[in-house]
Amino acid sequence: MQTQSDFNFEDFKKEAIKGMYEGKPLNGEKGIFAPLLKHFLEAALQGEMDSHLQESKQQGEPNRRNGKATKRVK
Protein backbone atom coordinates (compact mmCIF):
# COMPACT_ATOMS: atom_id res chain seq x y z
CA MET A 1 0.00 0.00 0.00
CA GLN A 2 1.40 3.38 -0.97
CA THR A 3 1.31 6.30 1.37
CA GLN A 4 1.43 9.99 0.61
CA SER A 5 5.20 10.06 0.84
CA ASP A 6 5.96 7.13 -1.47
CA PHE A 7 3.60 7.90 -4.36
CA ASN A 8 5.80 8.44 -7.39
CA PHE A 9 4.11 10.61 -10.01
CA GLU A 10 6.72 9.87 -12.67
CA ASP A 11 6.13 6.12 -12.36
CA PHE A 12 2.39 6.74 -12.39
CA LYS A 13 2.71 8.80 -15.57
CA LYS A 14 4.67 6.04 -17.31
CA GLU A 15 2.18 3.37 -16.22
CA ALA A 16 -0.78 5.53 -17.28
CA ILE A 17 0.63 6.07 -20.77
CA LYS A 18 1.40 2.36 -21.06
CA GLY A 19 -2.14 1.51 -19.92
CA MET A 20 -3.67 3.87 -22.47
CA TYR A 21 -1.75 2.20 -25.28
CA GLU A 22 -2.92 -1.20 -24.02
CA GLY A 23 -6.55 -0.04 -24.02
CA LYS A 24 -7.18 -0.23 -20.28
CA PRO A 25 -10.21 1.68 -18.93
CA LEU A 26 -9.58 5.10 -17.41
CA ASN A 27 -11.76 4.63 -14.34
CA GLY A 28 -12.96 1.74 -12.24
CA GLU A 29 -11.20 -0.59 -9.84
CA LYS A 30 -8.49 -1.58 -12.32
CA GLY A 31 -8.55 1.67 -14.27
CA ILE A 32 -5.57 3.79 -15.16
CA PHE A 33 -6.47 6.60 -12.77
CA ALA A 34 -7.33 4.36 -9.78
CA PRO A 35 -3.95 4.79 -8.01
CA LEU A 36 -4.02 8.57 -8.49
CA LEU A 37 -7.60 8.82 -7.25
CA LYS A 38 -6.78 6.62 -4.25
CA HIS A 39 -3.80 8.81 -3.37
CA PHE A 40 -5.86 11.99 -3.73
CA LEU A 41 -8.78 10.72 -1.61
CA GLU A 42 -6.52 9.42 1.16
CA ALA A 43 -4.68 12.75 1.31
CA ALA A 44 -7.96 14.69 1.39
CA LEU A 45 -9.43 12.52 4.15
CA GLN A 46 -6.24 12.74 6.20
CA GLY A 47 -6.23 16.53 5.84
CA GLU A 48 -9.88 16.72 6.88
CA MET A 49 -9.23 14.56 9.94
CA ASP A 50 -6.16 16.59 10.93
CA SER A 51 -8.13 19.82 10.59
CA HIS A 52 -11.03 18.46 12.63
CA LEU A 53 -8.77 17.27 15.45
CA GLN A 54 -6.77 20.50 15.47
CA GLU A 55 -9.98 22.57 15.57
CA SER A 56 -11.25 20.62 18.59
CA LYS A 57 -7.97 21.15 20.43
CA GLN A 58 -7.95 24.89 19.73
CA GLN A 59 -11.51 25.29 21.03
CA GLY A 60 -10.62 23.41 24.20
CA GLU A 61 -13.29 20.78 23.70
CA PRO A 62 -12.69 17.49 25.48
CA ASN A 63 -12.58 14.30 23.46
CA ARG A 64 -16.04 12.82 24.13
CA ARG A 65 -19.01 11.38 22.28
CA ASN A 66 -22.15 13.14 23.42
CA GLY A 67 -21.51 14.40 26.94
CA LYS A 68 -24.47 12.52 28.48
CA ALA A 69 -22.45 10.20 30.71
CA THR A 70 -19.13 10.19 32.48
CA LYS A 71 -16.43 7.80 31.44
CA ARG A 72 -15.26 5.24 33.96
CA VAL A 73 -12.80 2.40 33.73
CA LYS A 74 -13.92 -0.73 35.54
N, CA, C and O atoms as a Maestro MAE file, in Angstrom:
{
 s_m_m2io_version
 :::
 2.0.0
}

f_m_ct {
 s_m_title
 :::
 protein
 m_atom[296] {
  # First column is atom index #
  i_m_mmod_type
  r_m_x_coord
  r_m_y_coord
  r_m_z_coord
  i_m_residue_number
  s_m_chain_name
  s_m_pdb_residue_name
  s_m_pdb_atom_name
  i_m_atomic_number
  :::
  1 25 0.836 -1.170 0.000 1 A "MET " " N  " 7
  2 3 0.000 0.000 0.000 1 A "MET " " CA " 6
  3 2 0.887 1.241 0.000 1 A "MET " " C  " 6
  4 15 1.812 1.344 0.805 1 A "MET " " O  " 8
  5 25 0.610 2.169 -0.887 2 A "GLN " " N  " 7
  6 3 1.403 3.378 -0.975 2 A "GLN " " CA " 6
  7 2 0.839 4.437 -0.045 2 A "GLN " " C  " 6
  8 15 -0.374 4.564 0.121 2 A "GLN " " O  " 8
  9 25 1.731 5.183 0.545 3 A "THR " " N  " 7
  10 3 1.305 6.296 1.373 3 A "THR " " CA " 6
  11 2 1.567 7.590 0.623 3 A "THR " " C  " 6
  12 15 2.060 7.579 -0.505 3 A "THR " " O  " 8
  13 25 1.234 8.701 1.259 4 A "GLN " " N  " 7
  14 3 1.426 9.989 0.605 4 A "GLN " " CA " 6
  15 2 2.884 10.210 0.239 4 A "GLN " " C  " 6
  16 15 3.173 10.793 -0.806 4 A "GLN " " O  " 8
  17 25 3.796 9.761 1.068 5 A "SER " " N  " 7
  18 3 5.201 10.055 0.842 5 A "SER " " CA " 6
  19 2 5.833 9.185 -0.233 5 A "SER " " C  " 6
  20 15 6.816 9.604 -0.844 5 A "SER " " O  " 8
  21 25 5.306 7.984 -0.490 6 A "ASP " " N  " 7
  22 3 5.963 7.126 -1.469 6 A "ASP " " CA " 6
  23 2 5.199 6.993 -2.785 6 A "ASP " " C  " 6
  24 15 5.451 6.053 -3.539 6 A "ASP " " O  " 8
  25 25 4.287 7.893 -3.078 7 A "PHE " " N  " 7
  26 3 3.598 7.896 -4.363 7 A "PHE " " CA " 6
  27 2 4.490 8.607 -5.365 7 A "PHE " " C  " 6
  28 15 4.813 9.782 -5.195 7 A "PHE " " O  " 8
  29 25 4.886 7.896 -6.405 8 A "ASN " " N  " 7
  30 3 5.804 8.440 -7.394 8 A "ASN " " CA " 6
  31 2 5.017 8.836 -8.638 8 A "ASN " " C  " 6
  32 15 4.525 7.973 -9.366 8 A "ASN " " O  " 8
  33 25 4.900 10.127 -8.878 9 A "PHE " " N  " 7
  34 3 4.107 10.607 -10.006 9 A "PHE " " CA " 6
  35 2 4.745 10.270 -11.349 9 A "PHE " " C  " 6
  36 15 4.036 10.052 -12.331 9 A "PHE " " O  " 8
  37 25 6.058 10.224 -11.402 10 A "GLU " " N  " 7
  38 3 6.725 9.874 -12.666 10 A "GLU " " CA " 6
  39 2 6.426 8.426 -13.052 10 A "GLU " " C  " 6
  40 15 6.151 8.136 -14.217 10 A "GLU " " O  " 8
  41 25 6.479 7.522 -12.079 11 A "ASP " " N  " 7
  42 3 6.131 6.123 -12.362 11 A "ASP " " CA " 6
  43 2 4.665 6.000 -12.746 11 A "ASP " " C  " 6
  44 15 4.311 5.233 -13.641 11 A "ASP " " O  " 8
  45 25 3.809 6.766 -12.058 12 A "PHE " " N  " 7
  46 3 2.392 6.739 -12.394 12 A "PHE " " CA " 6
  47 2 2.173 7.205 -13.827 12 A "PHE " " C  " 6
  48 15 1.390 6.609 -14.567 12 A "PHE " " O  " 8
  49 25 2.859 8.263 -14.214 13 A "LYS " " N  " 7
  50 3 2.708 8.801 -15.566 13 A "LYS " " CA " 6
  51 2 3.110 7.759 -16.611 13 A "LYS " " C  " 6
  52 15 2.420 7.585 -17.616 13 A "LYS " " O  " 8
  53 25 4.216 7.074 -16.374 14 A "LYS " " N  " 7
  54 3 4.668 6.036 -17.314 14 A "LYS " " CA " 6
  55 2 3.657 4.900 -17.398 14 A "LYS " " C  " 6
  56 15 3.334 4.427 -18.488 14 A "LYS " " O  " 8
  57 25 3.157 4.462 -16.239 15 A "GLU " " N  " 7
  58 3 2.178 3.370 -16.223 15 A "GLU " " CA " 6
  59 2 0.861 3.792 -16.872 15 A "GLU " " C  " 6
  60 15 0.214 2.985 -17.539 15 A "GLU " " O  " 8
  61 25 0.463 5.042 -16.682 16 A "ALA " " N  " 7
  62 3 -0.782 5.532 -17.279 16 A "ALA " " CA " 6
  63 2 -0.678 5.560 -18.797 16 A "ALA " " C  " 6
  64 15 -1.609 5.149 -19.491 16 A "ALA " " O  " 8
  65 25 0.439 6.039 -19.314 17 A "ILE " " N  " 7
  66 3 0.628 6.073 -20.767 17 A "ILE " " CA " 6
  67 2 0.656 4.658 -21.324 17 A "ILE " " C  " 6
  68 15 0.064 4.384 -22.368 17 A "ILE " " O  " 8
  69 25 1.340 3.766 -20.633 18 A "LYS " " N  " 7
  70 3 1.398 2.364 -21.062 18 A "LYS " " CA " 6
  71 2 -0.006 1.754 -21.059 18 A "LYS " " C  " 6
  72 15 -0.378 1.041 -21.991 18 A "LYS " " O  " 8
  73 25 -0.780 2.035 -20.011 19 A "GLY " " N  " 7
  74 3 -2.141 1.514 -19.921 19 A "GLY " " CA " 6
  75 2 -3.047 2.043 -21.015 19 A "GLY " " C  " 6
  76 15 -3.903 1.318 -21.519 19 A "GLY " " O  " 8
  77 25 -2.866 3.299 -21.385 20 A "MET " " N  " 7
  78 3 -3.674 3.868 -22.469 20 A "MET " " CA " 6
  79 2 -3.378 3.176 -23.791 20 A "MET " " C  " 6
  80 15 -4.290 2.891 -24.568 20 A "MET " " O  " 8
  81 25 -2.111 2.910 -24.043 21 A "TYR " " N  " 7
  82 3 -1.746 2.204 -25.278 21 A "TYR " " CA " 6
  83 2 -2.294 0.780 -25.293 21 A "TYR " " C  " 6
  84 15 -2.612 0.244 -26.354 21 A "TYR " " O  " 8
  85 25 -2.402 0.170 -24.111 22 A "GLU " " N  " 7
  86 3 -2.925 -1.197 -24.019 22 A "GLU " " CA " 6
  87 2 -4.445 -1.240 -24.040 22 A "GLU " " C  " 6
  88 15 -5.029 -2.319 -24.137 22 A "GLU " " O  " 8
  89 25 -5.090 -0.088 -23.952 23 A "GLY " " N  " 7
  90 3 -6.549 -0.035 -24.019 23 A "GLY " " CA " 6
  91 2 -7.249 -0.277 -22.696 23 A "GLY " " C  " 6
  92 15 -8.418 -0.662 -22.676 23 A "GLY " " O  " 8
  93 25 -6.552 -0.057 -21.594 24 A "LYS " " N  " 7
  94 3 -7.177 -0.228 -20.278 24 A "LYS " " CA " 6
  95 2 -8.191 0.888 -20.044 24 A "LYS " " C  " 6
  96 15 -8.050 1.978 -20.599 24 A "LYS " " O  " 8
  97 25 -9.221 0.625 -19.221 25 A "PRO " " N  " 7
  98 3 -10.207 1.680 -18.926 25 A "PRO " " CA " 6
  99 2 -9.573 2.781 -18.071 25 A "PRO " " C  " 6
  100 15 -8.616 2.539 -17.336 25 A "PRO " " O  " 8
  101 25 -10.115 3.975 -18.179 26 A "LEU " " N  " 7
  102 3 -9.582 5.101 -17.413 26 A "LEU " " CA " 6
  103 2 -10.017 5.065 -15.958 26 A "LEU " " C  " 6
  104 15 -9.240 5.415 -15.070 26 A "LEU " " O  " 8
  105 25 -11.254 4.644 -15.704 27 A "ASN " " N  " 7
  106 3 -11.757 4.630 -14.337 27 A "ASN " " CA " 6
  107 2 -12.177 3.217 -13.967 27 A "ASN " " C  " 6
  108 15 -12.126 2.302 -14.789 27 A "ASN " " O  " 8
  109 25 -12.588 3.058 -12.734 28 A "GLY " " N  " 7
  110 3 -12.959 1.742 -12.237 28 A "GLY " " CA " 6
  111 2 -11.872 1.185 -11.342 28 A "GLY " " C  " 6
  112 15 -10.828 1.806 -11.146 28 A "GLY " " O  " 8
  113 25 -12.130 0.011 -10.807 29 A "GLU " " N  " 7
  114 3 -11.203 -0.587 -9.842 29 A "GLU " " CA " 6
  115 2 -9.826 -0.857 -10.440 29 A "GLU " " C  " 6
  116 15 -8.815 -0.666 -9.765 29 A "GLU " " O  " 8
  117 25 -9.772 -1.291 -11.676 30 A "LYS " " N  " 7
  118 3 -8.490 -1.581 -12.320 30 A "LYS " " CA " 6
  119 2 -8.166 -0.552 -13.394 30 A "LYS " " C  " 6
  120 15 -7.383 -0.824 -14.304 30 A "LYS " " O  " 8
  121 25 -8.763 0.622 -13.288 31 A "GLY " " N  " 7
  122 3 -8.552 1.671 -14.270 31 A "GLY " " CA " 6
  123 2 -7.197 2.338 -14.128 31 A "GLY " " C  " 6
  124 15 -6.491 2.154 -13.137 31 A "GLY " " O  " 8
  125 25 -6.859 3.103 -15.125 32 A "ILE " " N  " 7
  126 3 -5.570 3.786 -15.157 32 A "ILE " " CA " 6
  127 2 -5.452 4.813 -14.033 32 A "ILE " " C  " 6
  128 15 -4.391 4.948 -13.423 32 A "ILE " " O  " 8
  129 25 -6.529 5.530 -13.759 33 A "PHE " " N  " 7
  130 3 -6.471 6.600 -12.766 33 A "PHE " " CA " 6
  131 2 -6.783 6.137 -11.348 33 A "PHE " " C  " 6
  132 15 -6.827 6.971 -10.444 33 A "PHE " " O  " 8
  133 25 -6.996 4.866 -11.116 34 A "ALA " " N  " 7
  134 3 -7.329 4.358 -9.783 34 A "ALA " " CA " 6
  135 2 -6.251 4.681 -8.743 34 A "ALA " " C  " 6
  136 15 -6.596 5.142 -7.655 34 A "ALA " " O  " 8
  137 25 -4.955 4.458 -9.027 35 A "PRO " " N  " 7
  138 3 -3.946 4.791 -8.007 35 A "PRO " " CA " 6
  139 2 -3.884 6.285 -7.685 35 A "PRO " " C  " 6
  140 15 -3.690 6.668 -6.531 35 A "PRO " " O  " 8
  141 25 -4.050 7.124 -8.707 36 A "LEU " " N  " 7
  142 3 -4.018 8.565 -8.485 36 A "LEU " " CA " 6
  143 2 -5.225 9.012 -7.667 36 A "LEU " " C  " 6
  144 15 -5.092 9.827 -6.754 36 A "LEU " " O  " 8
  145 25 -6.387 8.486 -7.989 37 A "LEU " " N  " 7
  146 3 -7.602 8.822 -7.249 37 A "LEU " " CA " 6
  147 2 -7.503 8.345 -5.802 37 A "LEU " " C  " 6
  148 15 -7.913 9.054 -4.882 37 A "LEU " " O  " 8
  149 25 -6.965 7.159 -5.603 38 A "LYS " " N  " 7
  150 3 -6.780 6.620 -4.253 38 A "LYS " " CA " 6
  151 2 -5.853 7.532 -3.441 38 A "LYS " " C  " 6
  152 15 -6.147 7.860 -2.291 38 A "LYS " " O  " 8
  153 25 -4.746 7.932 -4.041 39 A "HIS " " N  " 7
  154 3 -3.797 8.814 -3.366 39 A "HIS " " CA " 6
  155 2 -4.455 10.147 -3.008 39 A "HIS " " C  " 6
  156 15 -4.291 10.649 -1.896 39 A "HIS " " O  " 8
  157 25 -5.191 10.710 -3.949 40 A "PHE " " N  " 7
  158 3 -5.859 11.991 -3.727 40 A "PHE " " CA " 6
  159 2 -6.886 11.896 -2.604 40 A "PHE " " C  " 6
  160 15 -6.918 12.753 -1.721 40 A "PHE " " O  " 8
  161 25 -7.730 10.855 -2.628 41 A "LEU " " N  " 7
  162 3 -8.775 10.717 -1.611 41 A "LEU " " CA " 6
  163 2 -8.191 10.482 -0.224 41 A "LEU " " C  " 6
  164 15 -8.683 11.037 0.759 41 A "LEU " " O  " 8
  165 25 -7.144 9.663 -0.136 42 A "GLU " " N  " 7
  166 3 -6.520 9.422 1.163 42 A "GLU " " CA " 6
  167 2 -5.905 10.701 1.722 42 A "GLU " " C  " 6
  168 15 -6.006 10.968 2.919 42 A "GLU " " O  " 8
  169 25 -5.267 11.491 0.859 43 A "ALA " " N  " 7
  170 3 -4.676 12.753 1.307 43 A "ALA " " CA " 6
  171 2 -5.763 13.726 1.761 43 A "ALA " " C  " 6
  172 15 -5.600 14.412 2.770 43 A "ALA " " O  " 8
  173 25 -6.865 13.789 1.023 44 A "ALA " " N  " 7
  174 3 -7.961 14.690 1.387 44 A "ALA " " CA " 6
  175 2 -8.596 14.277 2.709 44 A "ALA " " C  " 6
  176 15 -8.869 15.130 3.554 44 A "ALA " " O  " 8
  177 25 -8.833 12.991 2.900 45 A "LEU " " N  " 7
  178 3 -9.434 12.518 4.148 45 A "LEU " " CA " 6
  179 2 -8.499 12.737 5.332 45 A "LEU " " C  " 6
  180 15 -8.947 13.101 6.420 45 A "LEU " " O  " 8
  181 25 -7.205 12.517 5.125 46 A "GLN " " N  " 7
  182 3 -6.244 12.741 6.204 46 A "GLN " " CA " 6
  183 2 -6.192 14.221 6.572 46 A "GLN " " C  " 6
  184 15 -6.125 14.565 7.752 46 A "GLN " " O  " 8
  185 25 -6.221 15.088 5.578 47 A "GLY " " N  " 7
  186 3 -6.234 16.527 5.839 47 A "GLY " " CA " 6
  187 2 -7.482 16.962 6.582 47 A "GLY " " C  " 6
  188 15 -7.417 17.795 7.487 47 A "GLY " " O  " 8
  189 25 -8.623 16.396 6.199 48 A "GLU " " N  " 7
  190 3 -9.877 16.723 6.879 48 A "GLU " " CA " 6
  191 2 -9.835 16.269 8.336 48 A "GLU " " C  " 6
  192 15 -10.271 16.999 9.228 48 A "GLU " " O  " 8
  193 25 -9.315 15.071 8.579 49 A "MET " " N  " 7
  194 3 -9.234 14.555 9.945 49 A "MET " " CA " 6
  195 2 -8.269 15.391 10.780 49 A "MET " " C  " 6
  196 15 -8.564 15.711 11.931 49 A "MET " " O  " 8
  197 25 -7.121 15.747 10.210 50 A "ASP " " N  " 7
  198 3 -6.160 16.585 10.934 50 A "ASP " " CA " 6
  199 2 -6.771 17.934 11.291 50 A "ASP " " C  " 6
  200 15 -6.593 18.426 12.405 50 A "ASP " " O  " 8
  201 25 -7.485 18.527 10.352 51 A "SER " " N  " 7
  202 3 -8.126 19.820 10.588 51 A "SER " " CA " 6
  203 2 -9.186 19.712 11.680 51 A "SER " " C  " 6
  204 15 -9.273 20.574 12.554 51 A "SER " " O  " 8
  205 25 -9.979 18.665 11.629 52 A "HIS " " N  " 7
  206 3 -11.032 18.464 12.628 52 A "HIS " " CA " 6
  207 2 -10.434 18.303 14.025 52 A "HIS " " C  " 6
  208 15 -10.913 18.912 14.982 52 A "HIS " " O  " 8
  209 25 -9.385 17.483 14.140 53 A "LEU " " N  " 7
  210 3 -8.771 17.266 15.446 53 A "LEU " " CA " 6
  211 2 -8.094 18.531 15.959 53 A "LEU " " C  " 6
  212 15 -8.168 18.837 17.149 53 A "LEU " " O  " 8
  213 25 -7.436 19.264 15.068 54 A "GLN " " N  " 7
  214 3 -6.772 20.505 15.471 54 A "GLN " " CA " 6
  215 2 -7.797 21.542 15.922 54 A "GLN " " C  " 6
  216 15 -7.566 22.266 16.890 54 A "GLN " " O  " 8
  217 25 -8.924 21.612 15.224 55 A "GLU " " N  " 7
  218 3 -9.979 22.568 15.572 55 A "GLU " " CA " 6
  219 2 -10.539 22.268 16.960 55 A "GLU " " C  " 6
  220 15 -10.790 23.187 17.740 55 A "GLU " " O  " 8
  221 25 -10.734 20.996 17.268 56 A "SER " " N  " 7
  222 3 -11.246 20.618 18.587 56 A "SER " " CA " 6
  223 2 -10.263 20.993 19.684 56 A "SER " " C  " 6
  224 15 -10.670 21.450 20.752 56 A "SER " " O  " 8
  225 25 -8.972 20.803 19.431 57 A "LYS " " N  " 7
  226 3 -7.966 21.149 20.429 57 A "LYS " " CA " 6
  227 2 -7.927 22.653 20.669 57 A "LYS " " C  " 6
  228 15 -7.810 23.097 21.811 57 A "LYS " " O  " 8
  229 25 -8.024 23.441 19.595 58 A "GLN " " N  " 7
  230 3 -7.954 24.891 19.732 58 A "GLN " " CA " 6
  231 2 -9.154 25.450 20.483 58 A "GLN " " C  " 6
  232 15 -9.027 26.449 21.190 58 A "GLN " " O  " 8
  233 25 -10.311 24.823 20.340 59 A "GLN " " N  " 7
  234 3 -11.508 25.293 21.025 59 A "GLN " " CA " 6
  235 2 -11.569 24.799 22.462 59 A "GLN " " C  " 6
  236 15 -12.437 25.221 23.225 59 A "GLN " " O  " 8
  237 25 -10.660 23.911 22.838 60 A "GLY " " N  " 7
  238 3 -10.618 23.414 24.196 60 A "GLY " " CA " 6
  239 2 -11.684 22.386 24.504 60 A "GLY " " C  " 6
  240 15 -11.981 22.136 25.672 60 A "GLY " " O  " 8
  241 25 -12.260 21.793 23.489 61 A "GLU " " N  " 7
  242 3 -13.294 20.783 23.702 61 A "GLU " " CA " 6
  243 2 -12.652 19.461 24.114 61 A "GLU " " C  " 6
  244 15 -11.653 19.047 23.526 61 A "GLU " " O  " 8
  245 25 -13.214 18.804 25.111 62 A "PRO " " N  " 7
  246 3 -12.691 17.490 25.477 62 A "PRO " " CA " 6
  247 2 -13.069 16.445 24.423 62 A "PRO " " C  " 6
  248 15 -14.015 16.628 23.657 62 A "PRO " " O  " 8
  249 25 -12.332 15.384 24.403 63 A "ASN " " N  " 7
  250 3 -12.583 14.304 23.462 63 A "ASN " " CA " 6
  251 2 -13.677 13.404 24.041 63 A "ASN " " C  " 6
  252 15 -13.394 12.532 24.862 63 A "ASN " " O  " 8
  253 25 -14.922 13.615 23.615 64 A "ARG " " N  " 7
  254 3 -16.039 12.821 24.129 64 A "ARG " " CA " 6
  255 2 -17.085 12.634 23.043 64 A "ARG " " C  " 6
  256 15 -17.075 13.322 22.022 64 A "ARG " " O  " 8
  257 25 -17.991 11.686 23.283 65 A "ARG " " N  " 7
  258 3 -19.010 11.378 22.276 65 A "ARG " " CA " 6
  259 2 -20.164 12.360 22.338 65 A "ARG " " C  " 6
  260 15 -20.322 13.187 21.439 65 A "ARG " " O  " 8
  261 25 -20.971 12.281 23.383 66 A "ASN " " N  " 7
  262 3 -22.149 13.143 23.423 66 A "ASN " " CA " 6
  263 2 -22.308 13.899 24.743 66 A "ASN " " C  " 6
  264 15 -23.222 14.713 24.872 66 A "ASN " " O  " 8
  265 25 -21.458 13.654 25.704 67 A "GLY " " N  " 7
  266 3 -21.507 14.396 26.944 67 A "GLY " " CA " 6
  267 2 -22.616 13.996 27.892 67 A "GLY " " C  " 6
  268 15 -22.824 14.687 28.889 67 A "GLY " " O  " 8
  269 25 -23.337 12.923 27.641 68 A "LYS " " N  " 7
  270 3 -24.466 12.516 28.476 68 A "LYS " " CA " 6
  271 2 -24.034 11.697 29.686 68 A "LYS " " C  " 6
  272 15 -24.750 11.652 30.686 68 A "LYS " " O  " 8
  273 25 -22.886 11.055 29.612 69 A "ALA " " N  " 7
  274 3 -22.452 10.198 30.711 69 A "ALA " " CA " 6
  275 2 -20.960 10.396 30.954 69 A "ALA " " C  " 6
  276 15 -20.211 10.789 30.059 69 A "ALA " " O  " 8
  277 25 -20.549 10.116 32.185 70 A "THR " " N  " 7
  278 3 -19.128 10.194 32.484 70 A "THR " " CA " 6
  279 2 -18.464 8.898 32.062 70 A "THR " " C  " 6
  280 15 -19.105 7.853 31.950 70 A "THR " " O  " 8
  281 25 -17.187 8.990 31.834 71 A "LYS " " N  " 7
  282 3 -16.428 7.804 31.439 71 A "LYS " " CA " 6
  283 2 -15.765 7.228 32.678 71 A "LYS " " C  " 6
  284 15 -15.154 7.950 33.466 71 A "LYS " " O  " 8
  285 25 -15.894 5.909 32.839 72 A "ARG " " N  " 7
  286 3 -15.259 5.241 33.964 72 A "ARG " " CA " 6
  287 2 -14.628 3.951 33.480 72 A "ARG " " C  " 6
  288 15 -15.178 3.252 32.628 72 A "ARG " " O  " 8
  289 25 -13.478 3.649 34.030 73 A "VAL " " N  " 7
  290 3 -12.800 2.396 33.731 73 A "VAL " " CA " 6
  291 2 -13.097 1.434 34.863 73 A "VAL " " C  " 6
  292 15 -12.885 1.752 36.033 73 A "VAL " " O  " 8
  293 25 -13.587 0.263 34.512 74 A "LYS " " N  " 7
  294 3 -13.922 -0.734 35.538 74 A "LYS " " CA " 6
  295 2 -12.782 -1.679 35.764 74 A "LYS " " C  " 6
  296 15 -12.884 -2.583 36.592 74 A "LYS " " O  " 8
  :::
 }
 m_bond[295] {
  # First column is bond index #
  i_m_from
  i_m_to
  i_m_order
  :::
  1 1 2 1
  2 2 3 1
  3 3 4 2
  4 3 5 1
  5 5 6 1
  6 6 7 1
  7 7 8 2
  8 7 9 1
  9 9 10 1
  10 10 11 1
  11 11 12 2
  12 11 13 1
  13 13 14 1
  14 14 15 1
  15 15 16 2
  16 15 17 1
  17 17 18 1
  18 18 19 1
  19 19 20 2
  20 19 21 1
  21 21 22 1
  22 22 23 1
  23 23 24 2
  24 23 25 1
  25 25 26 1
  26 26 27 1
  27 27 28 2
  28 27 29 1
  29 29 30 1
  30 30 31 1
  31 31 32 2
  32 31 33 1
  33 33 34 1
  34 34 35 1
  35 35 36 2
  36 35 37 1
  37 37 38 1
  38 38 39 1
  39 39 40 2
  40 39 41 1
  41 41 42 1
  42 42 43 1
  43 43 44 2
  44 43 45 1
  45 45 46 1
  46 46 47 1
  47 47 48 2
  48 47 49 1
  49 49 50 1
  50 50 51 1
  51 51 52 2
  52 51 53 1
  53 53 54 1
  54 54 55 1
  55 55 56 2
  56 55 57 1
  57 57 58 1
  58 58 59 1
  59 59 60 2
  60 59 61 1
  61 61 62 1
  62 62 63 1
  63 63 64 2
  64 63 65 1
  65 65 66 1
  66 66 67 1
  67 67 68 2
  68 67 69 1
  69 69 70 1
  70 70 71 1
  71 71 72 2
  72 71 73 1
  73 73 74 1
  74 74 75 1
  75 75 76 2
  76 75 77 1
  77 77 78 1
  78 78 79 1
  79 79 80 2
  80 79 81 1
  81 81 82 1
  82 82 83 1
  83 83 84 2
  84 83 85 1
  85 85 86 1
  86 86 87 1
  87 87 88 2
  88 87 89 1
  89 89 90 1
  90 90 91 1
  91 91 92 2
  92 91 93 1
  93 93 94 1
  94 94 95 1
  95 95 96 2
  96 95 97 1
  97 97 98 1
  98 98 99 1
  99 99 100 2
  100 99 101 1
  101 101 102 1
  102 102 103 1
  103 103 104 2
  104 103 105 1
  105 105 106 1
  106 106 107 1
  107 107 108 2
  108 107 109 1
  109 109 110 1
  110 110 111 1
  111 111 112 2
  112 111 113 1
  113 113 114 1
  114 114 115 1
  115 115 116 2
  116 115 117 1
  117 117 118 1
  118 118 119 1
  119 119 120 2
  120 119 121 1
  121 121 122 1
  122 122 123 1
  123 123 124 2
  124 123 125 1
  125 125 126 1
  126 126 127 1
  127 127 128 2
  128 127 129 1
  129 129 130 1
  130 130 131 1
  131 131 132 2
  132 131 133 1
  133 133 134 1
  134 134 135 1
  135 135 136 2
  136 135 137 1
  137 137 138 1
  138 138 139 1
  139 139 140 2
  140 139 141 1
  141 141 142 1
  142 142 143 1
  143 143 144 2
  144 143 145 1
  145 145 146 1
  146 146 147 1
  147 147 148 2
  148 147 149 1
  149 149 150 1
  150 150 151 1
  151 151 152 2
  152 151 153 1
  153 153 154 1
  154 154 155 1
  155 155 156 2
  156 155 157 1
  157 157 158 1
  158 158 159 1
  159 159 160 2
  160 159 161 1
  161 161 162 1
  162 162 163 1
  163 163 164 2
  164 163 165 1
  165 165 166 1
  166 166 167 1
  167 167 168 2
  168 167 169 1
  169 169 170 1
  170 170 171 1
  171 171 172 2
  172 171 173 1
  173 173 174 1
  174 174 175 1
  175 175 176 2
  176 175 177 1
  177 177 178 1
  178 178 179 1
  179 179 180 2
  180 179 181 1
  181 181 182 1
  182 182 183 1
  183 183 184 2
  184 183 185 1
  185 185 186 1
  186 186 187 1
  187 187 188 2
  188 187 189 1
  189 189 190 1
  190 190 191 1
  191 191 192 2
  192 191 193 1
  193 193 194 1
  194 194 195 1
  195 195 196 2
  196 195 197 1
  197 197 198 1
  198 198 199 1
  199 199 200 2
  200 199 201 1
  201 201 202 1
  202 202 203 1
  203 203 204 2
  204 203 205 1
  205 205 206 1
  206 206 207 1
  207 207 208 2
  208 207 209 1
  209 209 210 1
  210 210 211 1
  211 211 212 2
  212 211 213 1
  213 213 214 1
  214 214 215 1
  215 215 216 2
  216 215 217 1
  217 217 218 1
  218 218 219 1
  219 219 220 2
  220 219 221 1
  221 221 222 1
  222 222 223 1
  223 223 224 2
  224 223 225 1
  225 225 226 1
  226 226 227 1
  227 227 228 2
  228 227 229 1
  229 229 230 1
  230 230 231 1
  231 231 232 2
  232 231 233 1
  233 233 234 1
  234 234 235 1
  235 235 236 2
  236 235 237 1
  237 237 238 1
  238 238 239 1
  239 239 240 2
  240 239 241 1
  241 241 242 1
  242 242 243 1
  243 243 244 2
  244 243 245 1
  245 245 246 1
  246 246 247 1
  247 247 248 2
  248 247 249 1
  249 249 250 1
  250 250 251 1
  251 251 252 2
  252 251 253 1
  253 253 254 1
  254 254 255 1
  255 255 256 2
  256 255 257 1
  257 257 258 1
  258 258 259 1
  259 259 260 2
  260 259 261 1
  261 261 262 1
  262 262 263 1
  263 263 264 2
  264 263 265 1
  265 265 266 1
  266 266 267 1
  267 267 268 2
  268 267 269 1
  269 269 270 1
  270 270 271 1
  271 271 272 2
  272 271 273 1
  273 273 274 1
  274 274 275 1
  275 275 276 2
  276 275 277 1
  277 277 278 1
  278 278 279 1
  279 279 280 2
  280 279 281 1
  281 281 282 1
  282 282 283 1
  283 283 284 2
  284 283 285 1
  285 285 286 1
  286 286 287 1
  287 287 288 2
  288 287 289 1
  289 289 290 1
  290 290 291 1
  291 291 292 2
  292 291 293 1
  293 293 294 1
  294 294 295 1
  295 295 296 2
  :::
 }
}
